Backbone as ProteinMPNN parsed JSONL, in Angstrom:
{"seq_chain_A": "MAVWGIFRWFAARRRKRLRRIDMDVLWPTCLKAANNLDYAKAAFAVHAVNDPAWRGDYSEEEILEFIDRLEAYD", "coords_chain_A": {"N_chain_A": [[11.034, -7.41, 27.103], [8.502, -6.283, 26.758], [9.15, -3.879, 25.608], [9.851, -4.509, 22.962], [7.394, -5.313, 22.03], [5.973, -2.915, 22.065], [7.494, -1.509, 20.222], [6.996, -3.04, 17.882], [4.25, -2.523, 17.644], [4.191, 0.266, 17.172], [5.647, 0.278, 14.755], [3.926, -1.173, 13.081], [1.715, 0.548, 13.034], [2.873, 2.735, 11.755], [3.493, 1.649, 9.212], [0.872, 1.152, 8.342], [-0.115, 3.777, 8.22], [1.54, 4.836, 6.218], [0.729, 3.278, 4.048], [-1.881, 4.233, 3.801], [-1.363, 6.856, 3.04], [-0.226, 6.341, 0.553], [-2.532, 5.414, -0.769], [-4.117, 7.707, -0.669], [-2.62, 9.657, -1.976], [-0.684, 8.645, -3.912], [-2.132, 6.712, -5.487], [-4.308, 8.257, -6.706], [-2.656, 9.932, -8.224], [-1.388, 8.135, -9.948], [-3.642, 7.343, -11.392], [-4.323, 9.732, -12.72], [-2.066, 10.167, -14.298], [-1.834, 7.944, -15.908], [-2.81, 6.295, -18.969], [-4.903, 4.526, -18.922], [-6.88, 2.411, -16.704], [-5.573, -0.046, -16.264], [-2.848, 0.549, -16.724], [-2.446, 2.364, -14.642], [-2.826, 0.711, -12.43], [-0.665, -1.023, -12.817], [1.524, 0.712, -12.481], [1.149, 1.466, -9.82], [1.419, -1.027, -8.633], [4.129, -1.631, -9.063], [5.311, 0.115, -7.272], [4.099, -0.716, -4.787], [4.763, -3.472, -4.408], [7.419, -3.28, -3.911], [7.705, -1.751, -1.67], [8.437, -1.42, 1.73], [6.392, -0.787, 3.538], [4.154, -1.986, 2.517], [5.024, -4.608, 1.992], [5.695, -5.404, 4.513], [3.435, -6.272, 5.858], [1.888, -7.738, 4.106], [1.771, -10.385, 1.684], [3.246, -10.772, -1.606], [1.307, -11.762, -3.34], [-1.076, -11.094, -1.989], [-0.917, -8.315, -2.079], [-1.081, -7.858, -4.842], [-3.641, -8.879, -5.357], [-5.165, -7.029, -3.913], [-4.613, -4.691, -5.376], [-5.692, -5.416, -7.815], [-8.39, -5.184, -7.279], [-8.779, -2.482, -7.14], [-10.374, 0.544, -8.18], [-11.174, 3.155, -10.546], [-11.664, 6.559, -9.573], [-14.762, 8.322, -9.468]], "CA_chain_A": [[10.091, -8.015, 26.194], [7.419, -5.333, 26.491], [9.666, -2.831, 24.734], [9.756, -4.992, 21.589], [5.98, -5.292, 21.68], [5.633, -1.522, 21.772], [8.157, -1.178, 18.966], [6.232, -3.67, 16.792], [2.983, -1.814, 17.541], [4.469, 1.535, 16.475], [6.053, -0.019, 13.38], [2.714, -1.562, 12.343], [0.925, 1.775, 12.827], [3.564, 3.551, 10.754], [3.263, 1.02, 7.914], [-0.532, 1.388, 7.982], [-0.227, 5.192, 7.848], [2.198, 5.01, 4.924], [-0.15, 2.7, 3.023], [-3.005, 5.158, 3.639], [-0.836, 7.972, 2.246], [-0.142, 5.839, -0.826], [-3.881, 5.376, -1.341], [-4.65, 9.073, -0.756], [-1.793, 10.519, -2.822], [-0.07, 7.969, -5.054], [-3.121, 6.1, -6.373], [-4.907, 9.265, -7.596], [-1.631, 10.411, -9.153], [-1.262, 7.099, -10.981], [-4.837, 7.411, -12.238], [-4.258, 10.926, -13.57], [-0.936, 10.098, -15.222], [-1.932, 6.783, -16.796], [-3.782, 6.345, -20.055], [-6.068, 3.722, -18.557], [-6.859, 1.822, -15.368], [-4.559, -1.108, -16.193], [-1.535, 1.188, -16.568], [-2.4, 2.928, -13.289], [-2.62, -0.421, -11.516], [0.707, -1.509, -12.997], [2.431, 1.676, -11.853], [0.978, 1.358, -8.368], [1.96, -2.327, -8.224], [5.595, -1.522, -9.009], [5.632, 0.751, -5.994], [3.635, -1.451, -3.614], [5.488, -4.73, -4.17], [8.79, -2.952, -3.489], [7.644, -0.846, -0.526], [8.36, -2.135, 3.008], [5.117, -0.542, 4.21], [3.219, -2.989, 1.999], [5.594, -5.951, 2.14], [5.81, -5.736, 5.923], [2.209, -6.879, 6.369], [1.194, -8.519, 3.077], [2.598, -11.088, 0.702], [3.119, -10.2, -2.947], [0.014, -12.177, -3.886], [-2.115, -10.288, -1.338], [-0.805, -6.951, -2.615], [-1.591, -7.85, -6.213], [-5.096, -9.051, -5.272], [-5.701, -5.74, -3.488], [-4.498, -3.759, -6.505], [-6.636, -5.85, -8.853], [-9.731, -4.717, -6.895], [-8.857, -1.022, -7.17], [-11.185, 1.145, -9.248], [-10.975, 4.592, -10.773], [-12.617, 7.416, -8.878], [-15.73, 8.995, -10.345]], "C_chain_A": [[8.98, -7.04, 25.814], [7.872, -4.224, 25.548], [9.555, -3.258, 23.273], [8.312, -5.021, 21.12], [5.519, -3.893, 21.317], [6.254, -1.096, 20.452], [7.389, -1.765, 17.781], [4.902, -2.957, 16.57], [3.166, -0.495, 16.788], [4.849, 1.303, 15.011], [4.835, -0.392, 12.53], [1.84, -0.343, 12.068], [1.56, 2.657, 11.761], [3.352, 2.978, 9.356], [1.832, 1.254, 7.44], [-0.733, 2.828, 7.522], [0.405, 5.444, 6.482], [1.375, 4.412, 3.785], [-1.347, 3.613, 2.764], [-2.565, 6.363, 2.808], [-0.705, 7.553, 0.787], [-1.514, 5.849, -1.489], [-4.457, 6.78, -1.541], [-3.9, 9.94, -1.76], [-1.32, 9.788, -4.085], [-1.104, 7.369, -6.011], [-3.821, 7.134, -7.252], [-3.911, 9.819, -8.617], [-1.422, 9.407, -10.28], [-2.452, 7.15, -11.93], [-4.772, 8.586, -13.208], [-3.18, 10.796, -14.642], [-1.075, 8.979, -16.25], [-2.994, 6.992, -17.874], [-5.039, 5.562, -19.732], [-5.86, 3.088, -17.191], [-5.781, 0.749, -15.236], [-3.153, -0.535, -16.021], [-1.38, 1.79, -15.168], [-2.151, 1.827, -12.265], [-1.195, -0.95, -11.614], [1.713, -0.584, -12.325], [2.353, 1.581, -10.327], [1.571, 0.047, -7.86], [3.474, -2.3, -8.124], [6.021, -0.909, -7.685], [5.321, -0.186, -4.823], [4.432, -2.726, -3.357], [6.935, -4.49, -3.748], [8.854, -2.089, -2.241], [7.535, -1.643, 0.775], [7.048, -1.91, 3.763], [4.053, -1.537, 3.748], [3.74, -4.393, 2.265], [5.718, -6.368, 3.596], [4.596, -6.461, 6.473], [1.519, -7.808, 5.38], [2.193, -9.233, 2.183], [2.406, -10.421, -0.659], [1.766, -10.55, -3.565], [-1.128, -11.357, -3.296], [-2.109, -8.856, -1.859], [-1.417, -6.891, -4.011], [-3.101, -8.072, -6.255], [-5.763, -7.74, -4.87], [-5.71, -4.755, -4.657], [-5.486, -4.132, -7.604], [-8.056, -5.365, -8.551], [-9.869, -3.201, -6.923], [-9.669, -0.543, -8.376], [-10.823, 2.609, -9.402], [-12.026, 5.369, -9.993], [-13.557, 8.04, -9.881], [-15.457, 10.473, -10.416]], "O_chain_A": [[8.572, -6.989, 24.654], [7.071, -3.691, 24.779], [9.196, -2.441, 22.425], [8.033, -4.782, 19.945], [4.759, -3.712, 20.366], [5.619, -0.405, 19.655], [7.154, -1.074, 16.789], [4.47, -2.8, 15.428], [2.397, -0.177, 15.881], [4.42, 2.048, 14.131], [4.731, 0.034, 11.379], [1.283, -0.218, 10.977], [0.854, 3.258, 10.951], [3.065, 3.721, 8.418], [1.607, 1.524, 6.26], [-1.441, 3.075, 6.546], [-0.147, 6.192, 5.675], [1.326, 4.97, 2.689], [-1.78, 3.75, 1.619], [-3.321, 6.837, 1.96], [-1.036, 8.324, -0.115], [-1.641, 6.251, -2.646], [-5.206, 7.009, -2.49], [-4.48, 10.861, -2.335], [-1.537, 10.266, -5.198], [-0.963, 7.505, -7.227], [-3.925, 6.912, -8.459], [-4.287, 10.138, -9.745], [-1.293, 9.794, -11.441], [-2.285, 7.014, -13.142], [-5.125, 8.45, -14.379], [-3.36, 11.263, -15.767], [-0.502, 9.055, -17.336], [-3.939, 7.761, -17.704], [-6.122, 5.896, -20.214], [-4.792, 3.216, -16.593], [-5.139, 0.652, -14.19], [-2.353, -1.076, -15.257], [-0.3, 1.728, -14.581], [-1.355, 1.997, -11.341], [-0.588, -1.289, -10.598], [2.648, -1.048, -11.673], [3.373, 1.614, -9.64], [2.16, 0.01, -6.78], [4.045, -2.881, -7.201], [6.977, -1.363, -7.057], [6.176, -0.422, -3.969], [4.745, -3.033, -2.206], [7.601, -5.411, -3.275], [9.944, -1.73, -1.795], [6.629, -2.464, 0.912], [6.638, -2.764, 4.549], [3.154, -1.886, 4.513], [2.994, -5.265, 2.71], [5.834, -7.558, 3.89], [4.71, -7.193, 7.456], [0.651, -8.589, 5.772], [3.305, -8.757, 1.954], [1.504, -9.601, -0.833], [1.155, -9.72, -4.239], [-2.047, -10.966, -4.016], [-3.165, -8.255, -2.057], [-2.181, -5.977, -4.321], [-3.776, -7.504, -7.113], [-6.805, -7.378, -5.417], [-6.706, -4.07, -4.892], [-6.054, -3.253, -8.253], [-8.844, -5.157, -9.474], [-10.972, -2.683, -6.747], [-9.646, -1.154, -9.445], [-10.242, 3.222, -8.506], [-13.14, 4.89, -9.783], [-13.18, 8.262, -11.032], [-16.171, 11.2, -11.106]]}, "name": "protein", "num_of_chains": 1, "seq": "MAVWGIFRWFAARRRKRLRRIDMDVLWPTCLKAANNLDYAKAAFAVHAVNDPAWRGDYSEEEILEFIDRLEAYD"}
């Protein structure tokens, strides 16, 4: 039983790390490539709603709410 708990802990940490990489790498790339903020959000949403790192911890509605709050960097 403890082995499965450790596995779930590592899996959750990996998903969190992958989401952080998405925010550090993919989101700025979407911003640079898109014509405006709405297009960048749409591109990021396509990735996030299909990515197990996001879907493993959040529902589609939670992901879309998170993306809706994203802003462009100054």
